[in-house]
Amino acid sequence: MSGVKAEQAGPPAVAEPVAAFWCALLVVDGVAQPGVRLEVGGDGRLLAVTPHSDPKPGDVCLGTVLPGMANAHSHAFHRALRGRTHDDAGDFWQWRHSMYAVAGRLDPERYFLLARAVFAEMVVCGFTAVGEFHYLHHRQDGSRYPTPHAMELALADAAREVGIRLVLLDTLYLDGGIGVPLAPEQRAFGDGSAAAWLARWHSLRAALGAARPAWGG
């Protein structure tokens, strides 16, 4: 026998609340309930939800509280286009030209800074999760960055820093239109083939721990 002494497993440790919030009105499962007390653990998870209660000493007292919302369809870099949708009374195609110009100016460092600001804006507006449709995979000429998945990691780091949950919807981008090859301004989006995209996606999944594919054109 080894010299390591086996200890009998005891009951699982019970997390202790580190913060408590009393909500004058809280929407629970779509129903507004008065006087709800929330106990939160050190990892940010709810430990207890007690309706029809009074606040206790030390509780943070709030007014009307809603559950965190999810932004199910985001393109973080489009934030740089806000207010420019109808430049010079333009149409969708003019907007798309502006969008490609913004995409062409982004690298991992700039993308991180932009995405961090966008995700922080979501958090202060009540969003706690975001589904990010992502297709800025490579350099503008289509070549890869020296650091694998540099643009994807920039998004993940930005979300982690501001504390929003991220579902990275990595997008397959093969054509510039029906039967049309990618234009020069679209080369950063493409992987050349579905097989090459899938190989990169599997590598990305391993790098991030989880990712979800999406199809785009």
Short mmCIF file of C-alpha atoms in Angstrom, two decimals:
data_model
loop_
_atom_site.label_atom_id
_atom_site.label_comp_id
_atom_site.label_asym_id
_atom_site.label_seq_id
_atom_site.Cartn_x
_atom_site.Cartn_y
_atom_site.Cartn_z
CA MET A 1 0.00 0.00 0.00
CA SER A 2 1.15 3.51 -0.65
CA GLY A 3 1.83 5.99 2.08
CA VAL A 4 -1.07 8.20 0.97
CA LYS A 5 -3.94 8.00 3.41
CA ALA A 6 -7.36 7.88 1.81
CA GLU A 7 -9.89 10.09 3.51
CA GLN A 8 -13.54 9.25 3.64
CA ALA A 9 -15.52 11.53 1.37
CA GLY A 10 -17.88 13.77 3.26
CA PRO A 11 -20.96 15.65 2.10
CA PRO A 12 -20.35 18.23 -0.62
CA ALA A 13 -19.47 21.67 0.64
CA VAL A 14 -22.33 24.12 0.68
CA ALA A 15 -21.48 27.44 -0.92
CA GLU A 16 -21.85 30.42 1.36
CA PRO A 17 -23.57 33.54 0.04
CA VAL A 18 -21.26 36.51 -0.35
CA ALA A 19 -23.93 39.02 -1.33
CA ALA A 20 -27.68 39.42 -1.01
CA PHE A 21 -30.09 41.59 -2.95
CA TRP A 22 -33.64 42.49 -2.10
CA CYS A 23 -35.82 43.37 -5.09
CA ALA A 24 -38.97 45.41 -4.57
CA LEU A 25 -40.27 43.74 -7.74
CA LEU A 26 -38.59 40.90 -9.65
CA VAL A 27 -39.77 39.24 -12.86
CA VAL A 28 -39.56 35.47 -12.28
CA ASP A 29 -40.58 33.15 -15.12
CA GLY A 30 -42.43 36.02 -16.75
CA VAL A 31 -44.39 36.96 -13.63
CA ALA A 32 -43.67 40.07 -11.55
CA GLN A 33 -43.29 39.12 -7.89
CA PRO A 34 -42.96 41.60 -5.01
CA GLY A 35 -40.35 41.42 -2.28
CA VAL A 36 -37.90 38.85 -3.66
CA ARG A 37 -34.56 38.24 -1.90
CA LEU A 38 -31.60 36.86 -3.85
CA GLU A 39 -28.50 35.26 -2.33
CA VAL A 40 -25.43 35.09 -4.59
CA GLY A 41 -22.29 32.99 -4.20
CA GLY A 42 -18.72 33.98 -4.84
CA ASP A 43 -18.86 32.61 -8.39
CA GLY A 44 -21.81 34.87 -9.21
CA ARG A 45 -24.37 32.07 -9.19
CA LEU A 46 -27.71 32.34 -7.45
CA LEU A 47 -27.87 30.26 -4.30
CA ALA A 48 -31.39 31.15 -3.16
CA VAL A 49 -34.45 33.00 -4.43
CA THR A 50 -36.91 33.84 -1.68
CA PRO A 51 -40.16 35.54 -2.75
CA HIS A 52 -42.43 37.56 -0.47
CA SER A 53 -39.63 38.43 1.90
CA ASP A 54 -38.36 41.52 3.69
CA PRO A 55 -34.86 42.90 3.29
CA LYS A 56 -32.26 41.94 5.88
CA PRO A 57 -29.49 44.16 7.27
CA GLY A 58 -26.71 44.43 4.69
CA ASP A 59 -28.90 43.58 1.70
CA VAL A 60 -28.55 45.69 -1.42
CA CYS A 61 -32.05 47.04 -2.00
CA LEU A 62 -33.19 47.39 -5.61
CA GLY A 63 -36.35 48.51 -7.35
CA THR A 64 -37.78 46.64 -10.33
CA VAL A 65 -35.40 43.93 -11.56
CA LEU A 66 -35.52 41.94 -14.80
CA PRO A 67 -33.49 38.85 -15.74
CA GLY A 68 -30.42 39.50 -17.90
CA MET A 69 -31.19 39.58 -21.61
CA ALA A 70 -29.38 37.77 -24.44
CA ASN A 71 -28.33 39.50 -27.65
CA ALA A 72 -28.88 36.64 -30.08
CA HIS A 73 -27.39 38.25 -33.20
CA SER A 74 -24.39 40.55 -32.94
CA HIS A 75 -21.68 41.76 -35.31
CA ALA A 76 -19.49 43.69 -32.88
CA PHE A 77 -17.57 45.61 -35.51
CA HIS A 78 -20.79 46.99 -37.05
CA ARG A 79 -20.93 49.28 -34.00
CA ALA A 80 -18.40 51.47 -35.80
CA LEU A 81 -21.01 52.05 -38.51
CA ARG A 82 -23.72 53.43 -36.22
CA GLY A 83 -25.04 56.71 -37.52
CA ARG A 84 -23.60 56.09 -40.98
CA THR A 85 -26.25 53.77 -42.38
CA HIS A 86 -27.62 56.40 -44.77
CA ASP A 87 -24.55 58.46 -45.58
CA ASP A 88 -25.43 60.76 -48.46
CA ALA A 89 -28.86 59.08 -48.76
CA GLY A 90 -27.14 55.81 -49.63
CA ASP A 91 -28.67 52.36 -49.95
CA PHE A 92 -27.72 48.91 -48.64
CA TRP A 93 -24.93 48.51 -51.17
CA GLN A 94 -23.31 51.76 -50.12
CA TRP A 95 -23.61 50.69 -46.50
CA ARG A 96 -21.98 47.36 -47.37
CA HIS A 97 -19.09 49.19 -49.00
CA SER A 98 -18.61 51.16 -45.76
CA MET A 99 -18.81 47.95 -43.76
CA TYR A 100 -16.03 46.35 -45.80
CA ALA A 101 -13.90 49.46 -45.30
CA VAL A 102 -14.28 49.20 -41.52
CA ALA A 103 -13.50 45.48 -41.58
CA GLY A 104 -10.35 46.15 -43.60
CA ARG A 105 -8.99 48.46 -40.91
CA LEU A 106 -9.32 45.96 -38.07
CA ASP A 107 -6.55 43.76 -36.69
CA PRO A 108 -6.64 41.69 -33.48
CA GLU A 109 -5.56 44.59 -31.26
CA ARG A 110 -8.09 47.03 -32.68
CA TYR A 111 -10.80 44.39 -32.76
CA PHE A 112 -10.27 43.65 -29.07
CA LEU A 113 -10.61 47.32 -28.15
CA LEU A 114 -13.72 47.79 -30.28
CA ALA A 115 -15.38 44.57 -29.11
CA ARG A 116 -14.61 45.33 -25.47
CA ALA A 117 -16.39 48.68 -25.77
CA VAL A 118 -19.35 47.10 -27.59
CA PHE A 119 -19.73 44.27 -25.09
CA ALA A 120 -19.43 46.70 -22.17
CA GLU A 121 -22.20 48.76 -23.74
CA MET A 122 -24.36 45.64 -23.85
CA VAL A 123 -23.69 44.83 -20.19
CA VAL A 124 -24.69 48.28 -18.92
CA CYS A 125 -27.89 47.99 -20.98
CA GLY A 126 -28.87 44.72 -19.28
CA PHE A 127 -27.48 42.08 -21.65
CA THR A 128 -25.64 39.21 -19.99
CA ALA A 129 -25.04 36.96 -23.01
CA VAL A 130 -24.27 37.55 -26.68
CA GLY A 131 -24.29 35.41 -29.81
CA GLU A 132 -21.53 36.89 -31.98
CA PHE A 133 -21.77 36.10 -35.71
CA HIS A 134 -18.09 36.27 -36.59
CA TYR A 135 -16.46 36.24 -40.00
CA LEU A 136 -13.40 38.51 -39.69
CA HIS A 137 -11.10 35.50 -39.60
CA HIS A 138 -7.92 36.57 -41.39
CA ARG A 139 -5.88 39.48 -42.71
CA GLN A 140 -7.38 41.65 -45.43
CA ASP A 141 -5.56 39.68 -48.17
CA GLY A 142 -6.86 36.39 -46.76
CA SER A 143 -3.57 35.31 -45.17
CA ARG A 144 -3.60 34.03 -41.61
CA TYR A 145 -2.31 35.84 -38.56
CA PRO A 146 0.85 34.44 -36.92
CA THR A 147 -1.15 33.68 -33.77
CA PRO A 148 -3.80 31.06 -34.62
CA HIS A 149 -7.37 32.35 -34.21
CA ALA A 150 -6.10 35.83 -33.29
CA MET A 151 -9.37 37.57 -34.22
CA GLU A 152 -11.52 34.98 -32.48
CA LEU A 153 -9.40 35.16 -29.33
CA ALA A 154 -9.71 38.95 -29.39
CA LEU A 155 -13.49 38.60 -29.17
CA ALA A 156 -13.28 35.99 -26.43
CA ASP A 157 -10.86 38.11 -24.39
CA ALA A 158 -13.07 41.18 -24.80
CA ALA A 159 -16.16 39.30 -23.58
CA ARG A 160 -14.27 37.79 -20.67
CA GLU A 161 -12.89 41.17 -19.58
CA VAL A 162 -16.31 42.85 -19.37
CA GLY A 163 -18.10 39.79 -17.97
CA ILE A 164 -20.58 38.90 -20.71
CA ARG A 165 -21.18 35.30 -21.75
CA LEU A 166 -20.17 34.75 -25.38
CA VAL A 167 -21.40 32.22 -27.94
CA LEU A 168 -19.02 32.62 -30.87
CA LEU A 169 -20.91 31.77 -34.06
CA ASP A 170 -17.99 31.22 -36.40
CA THR A 171 -19.26 31.77 -39.92
CA LEU A 172 -18.47 29.94 -43.16
CA TYR A 173 -18.01 32.48 -45.95
CA LEU A 174 -17.24 31.01 -49.37
CA ASP A 175 -18.90 33.15 -52.03
CA GLY A 176 -19.34 36.84 -52.73
CA GLY A 177 -22.81 36.16 -54.10
CA ILE A 178 -24.63 33.40 -55.97
CA GLY A 179 -21.98 31.86 -58.19
CA VAL A 180 -19.62 34.79 -57.55
CA PRO A 181 -16.15 34.34 -55.98
CA LEU A 182 -15.08 36.38 -53.01
CA ALA A 183 -14.22 39.98 -53.86
CA PRO A 184 -10.85 41.36 -52.66
CA GLU A 185 -12.54 43.09 -49.72
CA GLN A 186 -14.09 39.75 -48.66
CA ARG A 187 -10.94 37.64 -48.63
CA ALA A 188 -10.46 38.10 -44.90
CA PHE A 189 -13.75 36.27 -44.33
CA GLY A 190 -13.07 33.08 -46.31
CA ASP A 191 -11.14 29.87 -45.69
CA GLY A 192 -11.11 28.72 -49.32
CA SER A 193 -13.32 25.67 -48.87
CA ALA A 194 -15.79 24.11 -46.50
CA ALA A 195 -13.18 21.51 -45.50
CA ALA A 196 -10.62 24.21 -44.65
CA TRP A 197 -13.21 26.13 -42.64
CA LEU A 198 -14.21 22.97 -40.76
CA ALA A 199 -10.59 22.19 -39.93
CA ARG A 200 -10.11 25.71 -38.61
CA TRP A 201 -13.37 25.49 -36.68
CA HIS A 202 -12.29 22.28 -34.93
CA SER A 203 -8.98 23.92 -34.01
CA LEU A 204 -10.85 26.98 -32.77
CA ARG A 205 -13.20 24.84 -30.71
CA ALA A 206 -10.22 23.28 -28.99
CA ALA A 207 -8.64 26.69 -28.40
CA LEU A 208 -11.76 28.25 -26.90
CA GLY A 209 -13.30 25.20 -25.29
CA ALA A 210 -16.56 25.65 -27.21
CA ALA A 211 -17.75 27.32 -30.41
CA ARG A 212 -20.76 26.99 -32.64
CA PRO A 213 -20.68 27.04 -36.45
CA ALA A 214 -22.85 29.25 -38.59
CA TRP A 215 -23.36 29.57 -42.31
CA GLY A 216 -23.02 32.84 -44.15
CA GLY A 217 -22.69 34.23 -47.64
#
